PDB file of C-alpha atoms and ligand atoms in Angstrom:
ATOM      1  CA  MET A  25     -71.745 -15.023 -21.683  1.00 98.00           C
ATOM      2  CA  LYS A  26     -69.803 -12.465 -23.712  1.00 98.00           C
ATOM      3  CA  PHE A  27     -66.013 -12.154 -23.572  1.00 98.00           C
ATOM      4  CA  PHE A  28     -64.392  -8.774 -24.051  1.00 98.00           C
ATOM      5  CA  ILE A  29     -60.628  -8.460 -24.207  1.00 98.00           C
ATOM      6  CA  ASP A  30     -59.174  -5.914 -21.788  1.00 98.00           C
ATOM      7  CA  THR A  31     -56.316  -4.400 -23.756  1.00 98.00           C
ATOM      8  CA  ALA A  32     -55.182  -1.627 -26.086  1.00 98.00           C
ATOM      9  CA  GLU A  33     -52.655  -3.911 -27.798  1.00 98.00           C
ATOM     10  CA  VAL A  34     -53.834  -4.572 -31.336  1.00 98.00           C
ATOM     11  CA  SER A  35     -51.622  -7.673 -31.623  1.00 98.00           C
ATOM     12  CA  GLU A  36     -53.371  -9.278 -28.614  1.00 98.00           C
ATOM     13  CA  ILE A  37     -56.812  -8.484 -30.045  1.00 98.00           C
ATOM     14  CA  LYS A  38     -55.846 -10.164 -33.322  1.00 98.00           C
ATOM     15  CA  LEU A  39     -54.673 -13.296 -31.492  1.00 98.00           C
ATOM     16  CA  ALA A  40     -57.859 -13.453 -29.416  1.00 98.00           C
ATOM     17  CA  LEU A  41     -60.054 -12.847 -32.483  1.00 98.00           C
ATOM     18  CA  GLU A  42     -58.390 -15.775 -34.262  1.00 98.00           C
ATOM     19  CA  ARG A  43     -59.321 -17.977 -31.305  1.00 98.00           C
ATOM     20  CA  GLY A  44     -62.955 -16.821 -31.128  1.00 97.00           C
ATOM     21  CA  TRP A  45     -62.500 -15.073 -27.792  1.00 97.00           C
ATOM     22  CA  VAL A  46     -63.596 -11.544 -28.674  1.00 96.00           C
ATOM     23  CA  ASP A  47     -67.154 -10.264 -28.463  1.00 98.00           C
ATOM     24  CA  GLY A  48     -65.853  -6.777 -27.703  1.00 98.00           C
ATOM     25  CA  VAL A  49     -62.916  -4.773 -26.340  1.00 98.00           C
ATOM     26  CA  THR A  50     -62.382  -2.578 -23.287  1.00 98.00           C
ATOM     27  CA  THR A  51     -59.613  -0.025 -22.940  1.00 98.00           C
ATOM     28  CA  ASN A  52     -58.773   2.442 -20.210  1.00 97.00           C
ATOM     29  CA  PRO A  53     -56.308   5.359 -19.955  1.00 97.00           C
ATOM     30  CA  THR A  54     -53.655   3.112 -18.353  1.00 97.00           C
ATOM     31  CA  LEU A  55     -53.899   0.513 -21.133  1.00 97.00           C
ATOM     32  CA  ILE A  56     -53.790   3.214 -23.843  1.00 97.00           C
ATOM     33  CA  ALA A  57     -50.730   4.813 -22.192  1.00 97.00           C
ATOM     34  CA  LYS A  58     -49.054   1.380 -22.026  1.00 96.00           C
ATOM     35  CA  SER A  59     -49.592   0.903 -25.778  1.00 96.00           C
ATOM     36  CA  GLY A  60     -47.467   4.025 -26.349  1.00 97.00           C
ATOM     37  CA  ARG A  61     -49.743   5.090 -29.224  1.00 96.00           C
ATOM     38  CA  PRO A  62     -52.097   8.075 -29.655  1.00 97.00           C
ATOM     39  CA  PHE A  63     -55.537   7.408 -28.133  1.00 97.00           C
ATOM     40  CA  ILE A  64     -57.648   8.120 -31.206  1.00 97.00           C
ATOM     41  CA  ASP A  65     -55.419   6.074 -33.551  1.00 97.00           C
ATOM     42  CA  VAL A  66     -55.650   3.008 -31.291  1.00 98.00           C
ATOM     43  CA  ILE A  67     -59.417   3.278 -30.840  1.00 98.00           C
ATOM     44  CA  LYS A  68     -59.967   3.720 -34.595  1.00 98.00           C
ATOM     45  CA  GLU A  69     -57.886   0.653 -35.362  1.00 98.00           C
ATOM     46  CA  ILE A  70     -59.559  -1.501 -32.696  1.00 98.00           C
ATOM     47  CA  ALA A  71     -63.053  -0.449 -33.808  1.00 98.00           C
ATOM     48  CA  LYS A  72     -62.232  -1.714 -37.305  1.00 98.00           C
ATOM     49  CA  LEU A  73     -60.969  -5.079 -36.063  1.00 97.00           C
ATOM     50  CA  THR A  74     -64.248  -6.084 -34.409  1.00 97.00           C
ATOM     51  CA  SER A  75     -67.909  -5.252 -34.886  1.00 97.00           C
ATOM     52  CA  GLY A  76     -68.407  -5.778 -31.136  1.00 98.00           C
ATOM     53  CA  PRO A  77     -68.550  -2.938 -28.601  1.00 98.00           C
ATOM     54  CA  VAL A  78     -65.267  -1.066 -28.042  1.00 98.00           C
ATOM     55  CA  SER A  79     -65.089   0.941 -24.802  1.00 98.00           C
ATOM     56  CA  ALA A  80     -63.179   4.233 -25.004  1.00 98.00           C
ATOM     57  CA  GLU A  81     -62.885   6.201 -21.758  1.00 98.00           C
ATOM     58  CA  VAL A  82     -63.380   9.931 -21.291  1.00 98.00           C
ATOM     59  CA  ILE A  83     -60.655  11.777 -19.392  1.00 97.00           C
ATOM     60  CA  SER A  84     -62.635  14.848 -18.282  1.00 97.00           C
ATOM     61  CA  LEU A  85     -64.274  14.966 -14.884  1.00 96.00           C
ATOM     62  CA  LYS A  86     -66.856  17.700 -15.582  1.00 98.00           C
ATOM     63  CA  ALA A  87     -70.172  16.622 -17.102  1.00 98.00           C
ATOM     64  CA  ASP A  88     -70.204  19.106 -19.991  1.00 98.00           C
ATOM     65  CA  GLU A  89     -66.626  18.214 -20.964  1.00 98.00           C
ATOM     66  CA  MET A  90     -67.367  14.479 -20.662  1.00 98.00           C
ATOM     67  CA  ILE A  91     -70.353  14.955 -22.966  1.00 98.00           C
ATOM     68  CA  LYS A  92     -68.231  16.835 -25.511  1.00 98.00           C
ATOM     69  CA  GLU A  93     -65.434  14.280 -25.360  1.00 98.00           C
ATOM     70  CA  GLY A  94     -67.760  11.262 -25.469  1.00 98.00           C
ATOM     71  CA  THR A  95     -69.763  12.682 -28.374  1.00 98.00           C
ATOM     72  CA  GLU A  96     -66.518  12.959 -30.389  1.00 98.00           C
ATOM     73  CA  LEU A  97     -65.460   9.421 -29.410  1.00 98.00           C
ATOM     74  CA  ALA A  98     -68.848   8.055 -30.476  1.00 98.00           C
ATOM     75  CA  LYS A  99     -68.318   9.567 -33.944  1.00 98.00           C
ATOM     76  CA  ILE A 100     -65.246   7.349 -34.539  1.00 98.00           C
ATOM     77  CA  ALA A 101     -67.352   4.256 -35.297  1.00 98.00           C
ATOM     78  CA  ASN A 102     -70.805   2.942 -34.541  1.00 97.00           C
ATOM     79  CA  ASN A 103     -69.453   0.256 -32.166  1.00 98.00           C
ATOM     80  CA  ILE A 104     -67.854   2.746 -29.770  1.00 98.00           C
ATOM     81  CA  VAL A 105     -69.110   2.639 -26.193  1.00 98.00           C
ATOM     82  CA  VAL A 106     -68.260   5.704 -24.138  1.00 98.00           C
ATOM     83  CA  LYS A 107     -66.697   4.699 -20.846  1.00 98.00           C
ATOM     84  CA  VAL A 108     -67.529   7.068 -18.010  1.00 98.00           C
ATOM     85  CA  PRO A 109     -66.196   6.943 -14.436  1.00 98.00           C
ATOM     86  CA  MET A 110     -68.716   6.498 -11.626  1.00 98.00           C
ATOM     87  CA  CYS A 111     -69.257   9.968 -10.095  1.00 98.00           C
ATOM     88  CA  GLU A 112     -72.017  12.588  -9.987  1.00 98.00           C
ATOM     89  CA  ASP A 113     -70.886  14.354 -13.155  1.00 98.00           C
ATOM     90  CA  GLY A 114     -70.489  10.972 -14.801  1.00 98.00           C
ATOM     91  CA  MET A 115     -74.154  10.212 -14.140  1.00 98.00           C
ATOM     92  CA  ILE A 116     -75.194  13.499 -15.790  1.00 98.00           C
ATOM     93  CA  ALA A 117     -73.137  12.517 -18.827  1.00 98.00           C
ATOM     94  CA  VAL A 118     -74.538   8.969 -18.926  1.00 98.00           C
ATOM     95  CA  LYS A 119     -78.102  10.268 -18.765  1.00 98.00           C
ATOM     96  CA  LYS A 120     -77.360  12.644 -21.650  1.00 98.00           C
ATOM     97  CA  PHE A 121     -75.573   9.963 -23.729  1.00 98.00           C
ATOM     98  CA  THR A 122     -78.527   7.625 -23.178  1.00 98.00           C
ATOM     99  CA  ALA A 123     -80.899  10.295 -24.483  1.00 98.00           C
ATOM    100  CA  MET A 124     -78.586  10.778 -27.487  1.00 98.00           C
ATOM    101  CA  GLY A 125     -78.569   7.036 -28.237  1.00 98.00           C
ATOM    102  CA  ILE A 126     -74.865   6.695 -27.360  1.00 98.00           C
ATOM    103  CA  LYS A 127     -73.933   3.494 -25.536  1.00 98.00           C
ATOM    104  CA  THR A 128     -72.121   3.815 -22.193  1.00 98.00           C
ATOM    105  CA  ASN A 129     -70.011   1.731 -19.845  1.00 98.00           C
ATOM    106  CA  VAL A 130     -69.880   3.048 -16.270  1.00 98.00           C
ATOM    107  CA  THR A 131     -66.482   2.131 -14.891  1.00 98.00           C
ATOM    108  CA  LEU A 132     -64.828   1.970 -11.455  1.00 98.00           C
ATOM    109  CA  VAL A 133     -67.910   0.539  -9.771  1.00 98.00           C
ATOM    110  CA  PHE A 134     -67.243  -0.908  -6.325  1.00 98.00           C
ATOM    111  CA  SER A 135     -70.667  -1.097  -4.644  1.00 98.00           C
ATOM    112  CA  VAL A 136     -74.242  -2.195  -5.279  1.00 98.00           C
ATOM    113  CA  VAL A 137     -75.571   1.329  -4.824  1.00 98.00           C
ATOM    114  CA  GLN A 138     -73.142   2.708  -7.427  1.00 98.00           C
ATOM    115  CA  ALA A 139     -74.396   0.035  -9.841  1.00 98.00           C
ATOM    116  CA  LEU A 140     -77.970   1.011  -8.972  1.00 98.00           C
ATOM    117  CA  LEU A 141     -77.307   4.681  -9.803  1.00 98.00           C
ATOM    118  CA  ALA A 142     -75.562   3.770 -13.068  1.00 98.00           C
ATOM    119  CA  ALA A 143     -78.538   1.645 -14.152  1.00 98.00           C
ATOM    120  CA  LYS A 144     -80.983   4.426 -13.243  1.00 98.00           C
ATOM    121  CA  ALA A 145     -78.983   6.833 -15.431  1.00 98.00           C
ATOM    122  CA  GLY A 146     -79.418   4.353 -18.295  1.00 98.00           C
ATOM    123  CA  ALA A 147     -75.909   2.835 -18.535  1.00 98.00           C
ATOM    124  CA  SER A 148     -75.660   0.148 -21.216  1.00 98.00           C
ATOM    125  CA  MET A 149     -72.966  -1.651 -19.215  1.00 98.00           C
ATOM    126  CA  VAL A 150     -71.702  -1.384 -15.666  1.00 98.00           C
ATOM    127  CA  SER A 151     -68.159  -2.446 -14.747  1.00 98.00           C
ATOM    128  CA  PRO A 152     -67.548  -3.654 -11.180  1.00 98.00           C
ATOM    129  CA  PHE A 153     -63.782  -4.165 -10.602  1.00 98.00           C
ATOM    130  CA  VAL A 154     -63.472  -7.541  -8.886  1.00 98.00           C
ATOM    131  CA  GLY A 155     -59.660  -7.825  -8.742  1.00 98.00           C
ATOM    132  CA  ARG A 156     -59.196  -4.437  -7.124  1.00 98.00           C
ATOM    133  CA  LEU A 157     -61.788  -5.352  -4.456  1.00 98.00           C
ATOM    134  CA  ASP A 158     -60.035  -8.679  -3.790  1.00 98.00           C
ATOM    135  CA  ASP A 159     -56.748  -6.731  -3.511  1.00 98.00           C
ATOM    136  CA  ILE A 160     -58.091  -4.829  -0.492  1.00 98.00           C
ATOM    137  CA  GLY A 161     -59.452  -7.971   1.155  1.00 98.00           C
ATOM    138  CA  SER A 162     -63.024  -7.438  -0.026  1.00 98.00           C
ATOM    139  CA  ASP A 163     -65.187  -9.905  -1.982  1.00 98.00           C
ATOM    140  CA  GLY A 164     -65.160  -8.982  -5.682  1.00 98.00           C
ATOM    141  CA  MET A 165     -67.307 -11.853  -6.894  1.00 98.00           C
ATOM    142  CA  GLY A 166     -69.762 -11.345  -4.036  1.00 98.00           C
ATOM    143  CA  LEU A 167     -70.369  -7.871  -5.452  1.00 98.00           C
ATOM    144  CA  ILE A 168     -71.088  -9.350  -8.903  1.00 98.00           C
ATOM    145  CA  ALA A 169     -73.654 -11.751  -7.434  1.00 98.00           C
ATOM    146  CA  ASP A 170     -75.332  -8.890  -5.549  1.00 98.00           C
ATOM    147  CA  ILE A 171     -75.496  -6.589  -8.603  1.00 98.00           C
ATOM    148  CA  VAL A 172     -76.879  -9.367 -10.838  1.00 98.00           C
ATOM    149  CA  GLN A 173     -79.545 -10.053  -8.192  1.00 98.00           C
ATOM    150  CA  MET A 174     -80.378  -6.360  -7.780  1.00 98.00           C
ATOM    151  CA  TYR A 175     -80.743  -5.828 -11.560  1.00 98.00           C
ATOM    152  CA  GLN A 176     -83.026  -8.870 -11.730  1.00 98.00           C
ATOM    153  CA  ASN A 177     -85.144  -7.527  -8.860  1.00 98.00           C
ATOM    154  CA  TYR A 178     -85.982  -4.412 -10.842  1.00 98.00           C
ATOM    155  CA  ASP A 179     -85.549  -5.689 -14.405  1.00 98.00           C
ATOM    156  CA  PHE A 180     -82.797  -3.154 -15.170  1.00 98.00           C
ATOM    157  CA  LYS A 181     -81.442  -3.521 -18.697  1.00 97.00           C
ATOM    158  CA  SER A 182     -77.814  -2.541 -17.934  1.00 98.00           C
ATOM    159  CA  GLU A 183     -75.396  -5.400 -18.563  1.00 98.00           C
ATOM    160  CA  VAL A 184     -73.031  -6.495 -15.793  1.00 98.00           C
ATOM    161  CA  LEU A 185     -69.471  -6.391 -17.149  1.00 98.00           C
ATOM    162  CA  VAL A 186     -67.031  -8.119 -14.793  1.00 98.00           C
ATOM    163  CA  ALA A 187     -63.799  -6.078 -14.885  1.00 98.00           C
ATOM    164  CA  SER A 188     -60.380  -6.167 -13.238  1.00 98.00           C
ATOM    165  CA  VAL A 189     -60.223  -9.901 -13.844  1.00 98.00           C
ATOM    166  CA  ARG A 190     -57.095 -11.565 -12.471  1.00 98.00           C
ATOM    167  CA  SER A 191     -57.620 -15.314 -12.953  1.00 98.00           C
ATOM    168  CA  PRO A 192     -59.707 -18.023 -14.659  1.00 98.00           C
ATOM    169  CA  MET A 193     -61.492 -18.527 -11.324  1.00 98.00           C
ATOM    170  CA  HIS A 194     -63.037 -15.067 -11.679  1.00 98.00           C
ATOM    171  CA  ILE A 195     -64.456 -16.137 -15.055  1.00 98.00           C
ATOM    172  CA  GLN A 196     -65.769 -19.435 -13.697  1.00 98.00           C
ATOM    173  CA  GLN A 197     -67.536 -17.657 -10.854  1.00 98.00           C
ATOM    174  CA  ALA A 198     -68.880 -14.924 -13.160  1.00 98.00           C
ATOM    175  CA  ALA A 199     -70.326 -17.561 -15.498  1.00 98.00           C
ATOM    176  CA  LEU A 200     -71.977 -19.457 -12.634  1.00 98.00           C
ATOM    177  CA  ILE A 201     -73.470 -16.238 -11.243  1.00 98.00           C
ATOM    178  CA  GLY A 202     -74.774 -15.388 -14.722  1.00 98.00           C
ATOM    179  CA  ALA A 203     -72.919 -12.101 -15.352  1.00 98.00           C
ATOM    180  CA  ASP A 204     -73.541 -10.835 -18.887  1.00 98.00           C
ATOM    181  CA  ILE A 205     -69.937 -10.055 -19.852  1.00 98.00           C
ATOM    182  CA  ALA A 206     -66.382 -10.422 -18.545  1.00 98.00           C
ATOM    183  CA  THR A 207     -63.510  -8.329 -19.829  1.00 98.00           C
ATOM    184  CA  ILE A 208     -60.397 -10.442 -19.684  1.00 98.00           C
ATOM    185  CA  PRO A 209     -56.665  -9.765 -20.150  1.00 98.00           C
ATOM    186  CA  TYR A 210     -55.187 -11.934 -22.937  1.00 98.00           C
ATOM    187  CA  LYS A 211     -52.907 -13.689 -20.432  1.00 98.00           C
ATOM    188  CA  VAL A 212     -55.923 -14.883 -18.418  1.00 98.00           C
ATOM    189  CA  MET A 213     -57.660 -16.050 -21.621  1.00 98.00           C
ATOM    190  CA  GLN A 214     -54.599 -18.216 -22.310  1.00 98.00           C
ATOM    191  CA  GLN A 215     -54.617 -19.545 -18.737  1.00 98.00           C
ATOM    192  CA  MET A 216     -58.255 -20.589 -19.246  1.00 98.00           C
ATOM    193  CA  THR A 217     -57.249 -23.094 -21.946  1.00 97.00           C
ATOM    194  CA  GLY A 218     -54.999 -25.044 -19.613  1.00 96.00           C
ATOM    195  CA  HIS A 219     -55.382 -27.863 -17.097  1.00 96.00           C
ATOM    196  CA  PRO A 220     -52.552 -30.065 -15.753  1.00 96.00           C
ATOM    197  CA  LEU A 221     -54.494 -33.211 -16.710  1.00 98.00           C
ATOM    198  CA  THR A 222     -54.920 -31.902 -20.275  1.00 97.00           C
ATOM    199  CA  THR A 223     -51.155 -31.368 -20.522  1.00 97.00           C
ATOM    200  CA  SER A 224     -50.279 -34.789 -19.094  1.00 98.00           C
ATOM    201  CA  GLY A 225     -53.013 -36.414 -21.212  1.00 98.00           C
ATOM    202  CA  ILE A 226     -51.626 -34.910 -24.424  1.00 97.00           C
ATOM    203  CA  ASN A 227     -48.104 -35.975 -23.460  1.00 97.00           C
ATOM    204  CA  SER A 228     -49.068 -39.568 -22.669  1.00 98.00           C
ATOM    205  CA  PHE A 229     -51.195 -39.921 -25.843  1.00 97.00           C
ATOM    206  CA  LEU A 230     -48.241 -38.708 -27.903  1.00 97.00           C
ATOM    207  CA  ALA A 231     -45.750 -40.940 -26.080  1.00 97.00           C
ATOM    208  CA  ASP A 232     -47.991 -44.005 -26.621  1.00 96.00           C
ATOM    209  CA  TRP A 233     -48.437 -43.091 -30.290  1.00 96.00           C
ATOM    210  CA  ASN A 234     -44.718 -42.673 -30.893  1.00 96.00           C
ATOM    211  CA  LYS A 235     -43.932 -45.952 -29.065  1.00 94.00           C
ATOM    212  CA  ALA A 236     -46.366 -47.809 -31.325  1.00 94.00           C
ATOM    213  CA  GLN A 237     -44.763 -46.302 -34.470  1.00 93.00           C
ATOM    214  CA  THR A 238     -41.305 -47.584 -33.552  1.00 85.00           C
ATOM    215  CA  LYS A 239     -42.530 -51.200 -33.044  1.00 77.00           C
TER     216      LYS A 239
HETATM  217  C1  E4P B 329     -62.061  -2.451 -17.213  1.00 65.05           C
HETATM  218  O1  E4P B 329     -62.674  -2.014 -18.158  1.00 65.05           O
HETATM  219  C2  E4P B 329     -60.709  -2.041 -16.848  1.00 65.05           C
HETATM  220  O2  E4P B 329     -60.004  -1.697 -18.012  1.00 65.05           O
HETATM  221  C3  E4P B 329     -59.880  -3.130 -16.205  1.00 65.05           C
HETATM  222  O3  E4P B 329     -60.578  -4.346 -16.107  1.00 65.05           O
HETATM  223  C4  E4P B 329     -59.146  -2.700 -14.994  1.00 65.05           C
HETATM  224  O4  E4P B 329     -58.405  -3.784 -14.499  1.00 65.05           O
HETATM  225  P1  E4P B 329     -57.163  -3.639 -13.492  1.00 65.05           P
HETATM  226  O5  E4P B 329     -57.683  -3.573 -12.112  1.00 65.05           O
HETATM  227  O6  E4P B 329     -56.367  -4.901 -13.735  1.00 65.05           O
HETATM  228  O7  E4P B 329     -56.423  -2.401 -13.890  1.00 65.05           O
END
């Protein structure tokens, strides 16, 4: 299972890289805006930090403009993946990018049929947003299981990228389902290292050690 980090903060990517938690990076317009830096500068810097796929999202909503924008983004580095929102024009762009040999990540996927269309257009990765589905009382991880099953049924090559991750439980479930990738906020990566019994175990080992030293 591959781990992408879901951030546009270079400092977080460096921390995660040091810990072996980065097989790639995903960004989105919200994350770029939060970084307070110019889009292209951030993407250039991130693409140098890792050789893994770096998703950079197009802003346009018309196919021809998406194609123009994505073609420019793909020129930044050979690990750029053009992120395209799920919509009719997006599918035209994905089909074109696929023909051009440009990798794509279809984002804002919330149903099995959207994932089916993205795979048919040739998407390299498809991003179902589990947290946002859970937020509206729907079953985010159920959607992941269904998409993984559907791709297996037809031997689609698109990778399932679990997005909008909110907790370590999402990662556990994604791994058990067999999703290809999860994109994870740094905070959730940190949460994944912890367990109350690990903390109490470390504390009691240290206390016993220190007691023995003072004897
Ligand atoms: C995925 O690529 C998106 O950047 C991200 O996972 C969205 O997550 P959110 O629902 O926490 O904004």
